[in-house]
Coordinates of C-alpha atoms in Angstrom, one line a residue:
M1 CA 54.7 181.4 86.5
G2 CA 56.0 185.2 86.1
S3 CA 54.0 187.4 84.1
R4 CA 55.0 188.2 80.6
R5 CA 55.4 191.9 81.4
R6 CA 58.8 192.7 81.4
P7 CA 59.6 194.8 85.3
W8 CA 62.4 196.6 84.1
A9 CA 60.7 198.7 81.4
T10 CA 62.1 201.9 81.8
A11 CA 62.3 205.6 80.2
P12 CA 65.4 206.7 78.4
F13 CA 68.1 207.7 81.5
I14 CA 71.0 209.3 79.7
L15 CA 70.0 212.7 78.5
V16 CA 68.5 213.5 82.7
A17 CA 71.7 211.5 83.5
A18 CA 73.6 213.9 81.5
A19 CA 71.9 216.8 82.9
I20 CA 72.4 215.5 86.4
V21 CA 76.4 215.8 86.1
A22 CA 76.3 218.9 84.4
A23 CA 74.3 220.4 87.1
S24 CA 76.1 218.3 89.9
S25 CA 73.2 217.7 91.5
C26 CA 71.6 214.4 93.2
A27 CA 68.4 213.1 91.9
H28 CA 66.4 209.4 91.4
G29 CA 67.1 207.6 87.7
A30 CA 64.3 208.7 85.3
S31 CA 62.6 205.3 85.1
A32 CA 59.0 204.7 84.2
A33 CA 57.1 204.6 87.3
A34 CA 55.5 200.7 88.2
P35 CA 52.0 199.9 88.4
P36 CA 50.5 199.7 92.1
A37 CA 50.4 196.3 93.4
A38 CA 46.9 195.1 94.0
A39 CA 48.1 193.8 97.9
S40 CA 51.2 194.0 99.4
P41 CA 52.1 190.9 101.6
T42 CA 54.2 192.2 104.7
F43 CA 58.3 191.8 104.9
G44 CA 57.2 189.0 107.3
D45 CA 55.5 187.2 104.8
N46 CA 58.4 187.2 102.5
F47 CA 61.5 186.5 104.9
E48 CA 62.7 185.1 108.0
I49 CA 65.3 186.8 110.1
T50 CA 69.1 185.4 110.2
G51 CA 70.7 185.9 113.3
A52 CA 70.1 189.0 116.1
E53 CA 66.1 189.6 116.1
D54 CA 66.3 192.2 118.6
H55 CA 68.7 194.0 115.9
V56 CA 65.6 194.3 113.5
N57 CA 62.6 196.8 113.9
T58 CA 59.6 196.8 111.6
S59 CA 57.0 199.8 110.5
A60 CA 53.9 199.5 111.8
D61 CA 52.5 198.3 108.6
G62 CA 55.1 195.7 108.3
Q63 CA 56.1 197.2 105.1
T64 CA 59.8 198.1 105.8
W65 CA 62.5 196.7 108.2
Y66 CA 65.2 198.2 109.6
L67 CA 68.2 196.1 110.4
S68 CA 70.9 197.3 112.7
L69 CA 74.7 196.5 113.5
D70 CA 76.6 197.7 116.5
K71 CA 80.2 196.4 117.9
K72 CA 78.5 193.2 119.4
T73 CA 76.3 191.8 116.1
G74 CA 74.7 192.8 112.6
V75 CA 72.1 190.7 111.3
G76 CA 70.4 189.7 107.9
F77 CA 67.7 188.0 106.9
Q78 CA 66.8 185.4 103.6
T79 CA 63.4 184.7 101.9
K80 CA 61.1 181.6 102.3
Q81 CA 61.0 180.7 99.2
R82 CA 64.3 179.8 96.6
Y83 CA 64.0 180.5 92.9
L84 CA 65.0 180.2 89.7
F85 CA 65.1 182.8 87.0
G86 CA 62.9 185.9 87.1
W87 CA 63.1 189.7 88.1
F88 CA 64.0 190.5 92.1
S89 CA 63.9 193.8 93.3
M90 CA 64.3 195.6 96.8
K91 CA 64.6 199.4 98.4
L92 CA 67.1 200.2 100.0
K93 CA 67.7 203.3 102.0
L94 CA 71.7 202.9 103.2
A95 CA 73.1 203.8 106.6
G96 CA 74.2 207.5 107.2
N97 CA 76.7 209.6 108.0
D98 CA 80.2 207.9 109.1
S99 CA 79.7 204.0 108.0
A100 CA 83.2 203.5 107.3
G101 CA 84.1 199.2 107.8
V102 CA 80.3 198.7 107.2
V103 CA 78.9 196.6 104.3
T104 CA 75.4 196.4 103.3
A105 CA 74.7 193.1 101.3
Y106 CA 71.7 192.3 99.3
Y107 CA 72.4 189.0 97.2
M108 CA 70.9 185.8 95.8
C109 CA 72.6 182.5 97.2
S110 CA 72.2 178.8 96.4
D111 CA 72.6 178.3 100.2
V112 CA 71.7 179.4 103.2
D113 CA 75.6 178.5 104.6
A114 CA 77.8 179.5 102.0
A115 CA 78.6 176.2 100.8
P116 CA 81.8 176.1 99.0
Q117 CA 79.6 175.0 95.8
R118 CA 77.3 178.1 95.9
D119 CA 76.4 179.9 93.3
E120 CA 75.8 183.9 93.9
L121 CA 74.6 187.0 92.7
D122 CA 76.0 190.2 94.9
F123 CA 74.6 193.9 95.7
E124 CA 77.5 195.2 98.4
F125 CA 77.5 198.4 99.3
L126 CA 80.6 199.4 101.1
G127 CA 80.3 202.3 103.6
N128 CA 82.7 205.3 103.3
R129 CA 83.7 208.3 105.8
T130 CA 81.4 211.2 106.2
G131 CA 81.4 212.8 103.3
Q132 CA 82.6 210.3 101.1
P133 CA 80.6 208.2 98.7
Y134 CA 79.1 204.7 99.0
I135 CA 80.8 202.3 96.7
M136 CA 78.5 199.7 95.0
Q137 CA 80.1 196.2 94.4
T138 CA 78.7 193.6 92.7
N139 CA 80.1 189.8 91.8
V140 CA 78.6 186.8 90.9
Y141 CA 80.2 183.3 91.7
H142 CA 79.5 180.0 90.1
N143 CA 80.3 176.7 91.9
G144 CA 82.2 179.0 95.0
V145 CA 84.1 180.3 92.8
G146 CA 83.9 184.6 92.7
G147 CA 86.3 186.8 91.5
R148 CA 83.8 189.0 88.9
E149 CA 83.9 192.0 91.0
M150 CA 82.8 195.6 89.3
R151 CA 82.5 198.3 91.7
H152 CA 80.3 201.5 90.8
S153 CA 79.7 204.6 92.3
L154 CA 76.1 206.2 92.6
W155 CA 74.7 209.1 90.6
F156 CA 72.8 209.7 93.9
D157 CA 73.2 210.1 97.9
P158 CA 72.1 206.3 98.9
T159 CA 71.5 207.4 102.4
A160 CA 69.2 210.2 101.9
D161 CA 66.0 207.9 100.3
F162 CA 65.0 205.1 99.7
H163 CA 66.1 203.8 95.9
T164 CA 65.5 200.3 93.9
Y165 CA 68.2 197.6 93.4
S166 CA 67.2 194.8 91.1
I167 CA 68.5 191.8 89.2
L168 CA 67.5 189.8 86.0
W169 CA 68.4 186.8 85.8
N170 CA 67.7 183.7 83.1
A171 CA 69.8 181.6 81.1
K172 CA 71.3 183.8 78.9
T173 CA 72.2 187.0 81.0
I174 CA 72.3 188.6 84.4
V175 CA 71.6 192.0 84.7
F176 CA 72.1 194.4 87.8
F177 CA 69.9 197.4 87.9
V178 CA 69.7 200.7 89.9
D179 CA 66.7 202.5 89.7
K180 CA 65.7 200.6 86.4
V181 CA 68.9 201.7 84.9
P182 CA 71.1 198.5 84.1
I183 CA 74.8 199.0 85.3
R184 CA 76.1 195.8 84.9
V185 CA 75.5 193.1 82.3
Y186 CA 76.7 189.8 83.0
P187 CA 76.1 187.3 79.6
N188 CA 76.2 183.8 79.5
A189 CA 79.2 182.9 77.5
A190 CA 77.9 179.3 77.1
A191 CA 74.7 179.8 75.8
G192 CA 75.1 180.0 72.1
K193 CA 76.9 176.4 72.5
P194 CA 76.1 173.1 71.8
G195 CA 74.2 172.0 74.9
G196 CA 74.9 175.3 76.8
G197 CA 76.8 174.4 79.3
G198 CA 80.4 175.0 80.7
G199 CA 80.9 178.9 81.1
F200 CA 81.1 180.7 84.4
F201 CA 77.5 181.3 84.8
P202 CA 74.5 180.2 87.3
S203 CA 71.8 178.3 85.4
S204 CA 70.9 175.1 87.7
K205 CA 71.2 176.1 91.2
P206 CA 67.7 177.8 92.8
M207 CA 68.1 180.9 95.2
Y208 CA 67.0 182.6 98.2
V209 CA 67.4 186.0 98.3
F210 CA 69.5 187.6 101.3
S211 CA 70.2 190.7 102.8
S212 CA 72.2 192.0 105.6
I213 CA 74.4 194.7 107.6
W214 CA 77.7 193.3 109.2
N215 CA 81.3 194.8 109.8
A216 CA 84.2 194.1 107.4
D217 CA 86.6 196.7 108.3
D218 CA 89.2 194.5 107.7
W219 CA 88.7 195.2 103.7
C220 CA 85.6 197.6 103.1
T221 CA 87.0 201.2 103.6
R222 CA 90.3 201.9 102.1
G223 CA 91.5 198.3 101.7
G224 CA 90.7 198.2 105.5
L225 CA 93.0 201.4 106.3
D226 CA 89.6 203.0 107.7
K227 CA 88.0 201.3 110.5
T228 CA 84.5 201.2 112.1
D229 CA 83.6 204.4 114.4
W230 CA 82.0 202.3 116.8
T231 CA 80.8 205.6 118.6
K232 CA 78.7 206.1 115.7
A233 CA 76.6 202.5 115.8
P234 CA 74.1 201.1 115.7
F235 CA 74.2 201.7 111.8
V236 CA 71.4 201.1 110.1
S237 CA 70.0 200.0 106.5
S238 CA 66.1 200.1 105.8
Y239 CA 64.6 197.9 103.3
S240 CA 61.0 197.9 101.5
G241 CA 59.0 197.1 98.8
F242 CA 60.3 193.8 97.8
T243 CA 59.5 191.8 94.1
A244 CA 60.0 188.4 92.8
D245 CA 58.4 188.3 89.3
A246 CA 60.0 185.0 89.2
C247 CA 59.6 180.8 88.9
T248 CA 59.4 179.4 92.5
W249 CA 61.0 176.6 93.6
P250 CA 60.2 173.8 95.8
P251 CA 61.2 173.8 99.5
A252 CA 64.7 172.4 100.0
N253 CA 63.7 169.5 102.0
A254 CA 60.8 168.3 99.2
T255 CA 60.9 165.4 96.7
A256 CA 58.5 167.4 94.3
S257 CA 59.8 167.4 90.9
P258 CA 60.9 171.0 89.7
P259 CA 58.3 173.5 88.5
A260 CA 57.3 173.6 84.9
C261 CA 58.8 177.5 84.8
A262 CA 62.4 176.2 85.3
A263 CA 62.3 174.8 81.5
A264 CA 62.9 177.1 79.0
T265 CA 59.8 176.8 77.1
A266 CA 58.8 180.6 76.6
D267 CA 56.1 180.3 78.4
S268 CA 57.8 182.9 80.9
W269 CA 58.6 186.4 80.1
W270 CA 62.1 186.0 81.0
D271 CA 62.8 182.7 78.3
Q272 CA 61.5 185.3 75.7
P273 CA 64.1 187.5 73.7
P274 CA 63.2 190.7 74.5
A275 CA 64.5 189.2 78.4
W276 CA 67.8 188.7 76.9
A277 CA 69.7 191.5 75.7
L278 CA 69.0 195.6 76.3
D279 CA 67.1 197.8 74.5
D280 CA 68.6 200.9 72.6
A281 CA 67.4 203.0 75.4
Q282 CA 69.1 200.7 78.0
R283 CA 72.3 200.3 76.0
Q284 CA 72.9 204.3 76.2
D285 CA 72.1 204.2 79.8
N286 CA 74.7 201.2 80.3
A287 CA 77.4 202.7 78.3
W288 CA 76.5 206.0 80.2
V289 CA 77.5 204.4 83.6
A290 CA 80.4 202.8 81.8
R291 CA 82.0 206.1 81.2
N292 CA 81.2 207.7 84.0
L293 CA 80.7 205.5 87.2
V294 CA 83.2 202.7 86.9
I295 CA 85.5 202.3 89.8
Y296 CA 86.8 199.0 89.3
D297 CA 86.2 196.5 86.3
Y298 CA 87.8 192.8 86.6
C299 CA 87.6 192.5 82.7
D300 CA 90.4 195.4 82.5
D301 CA 92.6 193.7 85.2
R302 CA 95.2 192.4 83.6
K303 CA 97.3 191.5 86.8
R304 CA 94.6 189.0 87.7
Y305 CA 93.2 187.8 84.1
P306 CA 95.9 188.2 81.8
A307 CA 93.5 187.3 79.4
P308 CA 90.0 188.3 79.8
P309 CA 87.1 185.9 80.9
E310 CA 85.6 184.7 78.0
E311 CA 82.5 186.4 79.0
C312 CA 84.0 189.8 79.3
A313 CA 84.2 190.0 75.2
L314 CA 80.4 189.2 74.7
R315 CA 79.2 191.8 77.7
N316 CA 81.3 194.8 75.4
A317 CA 79.5 193.1 72.3
A318 CA 76.2 193.2 73.8
S319 CA 76.2 196.7 75.4

């Protein structure tokens, strides 16, 4: 069971961000430092490799993994555990230089084989030509259906250093964070309805945490116009600092009953009101992101959605 501390608690970011824009410089988000962990498991304790093991390198202390993509193949990893609700955080440093066509994905999914009825929460980082910024895409899938894409630019160079990308997931809301800045809020449109069901929201399927690096030059950069330059390979993304303060689910092949933390008992911090909505400082940060960093928002795309999906109005009311 998770602790009662809110792991995303942060100092106000908006004033620092405004100064960043005015100075046209790159910096980290101004977030409160997390308390040091008592003991850090290695990546191998939490994850298993999916794909070509010779495309994964590990630091001497086991705390950092390096995934590489070449013309032959990419690679990925997934958690050994499944989770339902909680806080999930990873530090990533993306492939630098000319990364057009390259996608680095960090996501949660209910199935290991992209099953047609899967639930999924996505961070995808879309590479670009040298000198052009990465684009960050987030998406939500429910019962195999996505179409909830948002795209953001970032206020720093994600290839220069590690930055923290996190997901808060509970029965009321999903929030995507970058360096503890809430860049996207996805509310459960059915949460206030009798029975709490029927909305486009993943709430019942435990998920693994995945990451991968792969070639997607058929769509990734400028709609597929810019192809991967394989003379720049290998492309390497780096990972460290994984945290899951969450409800751990029994293995997929186990017959055990769901854990007590899966019930809405308010015993876990994610089942308590502070985890259901942004606080005042976070709302300011999220509003700054909406004004300055949003490139695409499915809620505003009338060609795809003549009537905005139900959660769009709730998101606007909450932010």
